[in-house]
Coordinates of C-alpha atoms in Angstrom, one line a residue:
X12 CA 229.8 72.8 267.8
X13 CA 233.6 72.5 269.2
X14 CA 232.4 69.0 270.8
X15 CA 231.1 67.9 267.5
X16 CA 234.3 68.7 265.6
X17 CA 236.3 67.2 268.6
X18 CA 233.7 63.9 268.4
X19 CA 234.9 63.4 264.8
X20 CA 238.1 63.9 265.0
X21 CA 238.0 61.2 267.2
X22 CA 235.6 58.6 265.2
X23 CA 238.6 59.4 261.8
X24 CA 241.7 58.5 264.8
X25 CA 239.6 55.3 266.3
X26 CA 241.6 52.0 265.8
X27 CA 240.2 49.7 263.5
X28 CA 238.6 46.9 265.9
X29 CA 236.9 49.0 267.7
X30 CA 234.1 47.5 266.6
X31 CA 235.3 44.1 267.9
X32 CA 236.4 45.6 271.3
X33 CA 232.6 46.6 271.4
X34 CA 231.2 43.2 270.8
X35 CA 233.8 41.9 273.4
X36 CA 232.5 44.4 276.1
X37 CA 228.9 43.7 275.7
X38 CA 229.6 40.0 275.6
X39 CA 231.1 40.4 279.1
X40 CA 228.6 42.3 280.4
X41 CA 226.1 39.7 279.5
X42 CA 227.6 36.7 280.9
X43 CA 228.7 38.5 284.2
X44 CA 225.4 39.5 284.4
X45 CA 224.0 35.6 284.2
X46 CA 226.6 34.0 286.2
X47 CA 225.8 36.3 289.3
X48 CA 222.1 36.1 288.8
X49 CA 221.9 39.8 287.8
X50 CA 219.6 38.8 284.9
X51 CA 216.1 40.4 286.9
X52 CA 218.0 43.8 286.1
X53 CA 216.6 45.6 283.0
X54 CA 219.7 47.9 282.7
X55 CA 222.5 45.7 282.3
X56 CA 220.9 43.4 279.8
X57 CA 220.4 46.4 277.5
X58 CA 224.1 47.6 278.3
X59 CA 225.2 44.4 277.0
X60 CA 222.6 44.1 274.0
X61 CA 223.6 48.1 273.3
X62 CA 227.3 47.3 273.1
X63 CA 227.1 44.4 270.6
X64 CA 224.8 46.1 268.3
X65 CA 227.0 49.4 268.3
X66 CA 230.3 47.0 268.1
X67 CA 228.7 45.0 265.0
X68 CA 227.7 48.5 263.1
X69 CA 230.9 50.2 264.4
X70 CA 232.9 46.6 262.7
X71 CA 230.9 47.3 259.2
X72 CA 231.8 50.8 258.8
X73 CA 235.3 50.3 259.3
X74 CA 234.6 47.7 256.7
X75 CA 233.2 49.8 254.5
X76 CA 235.5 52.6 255.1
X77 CA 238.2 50.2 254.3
X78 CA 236.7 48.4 250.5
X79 CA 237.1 49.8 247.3
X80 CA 233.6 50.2 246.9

């Protein structure tokens, strides 16, 4: 319980583009990965993949948490 409360105490301090900072990393990750022929490795081409698709729902949360809606 105490690292669930500490958990969300950090998602409501996060900085806004975290999202972005997300997308950024994965990104990275994915072109390292082809430019030093790393692309036979499983791992590190769903690190890259699990980074953008966390960044781009983390980005539309903090959208949403942001809109009048």
């Amino acid at each position: 319980m105490y690292i669930c409360s500490k958990f969300n105490d950090f998602m409501k301090k996060k900085p806004r583009f975290s999202g972005i900072f997300l997308i950024i990393i994965g990104t990275l990750v994915l072109l390292l990965t082809r430019f030093h022929s790393l692309s036979s490795h499983n791992w590190l081409l769903l690190t890259g993949l699990c980074c953008i698709v966390a960044g781009i729902v983390q980005h539309i949360r903090s959208i949403k948490r942001e809109s009048q809606y």
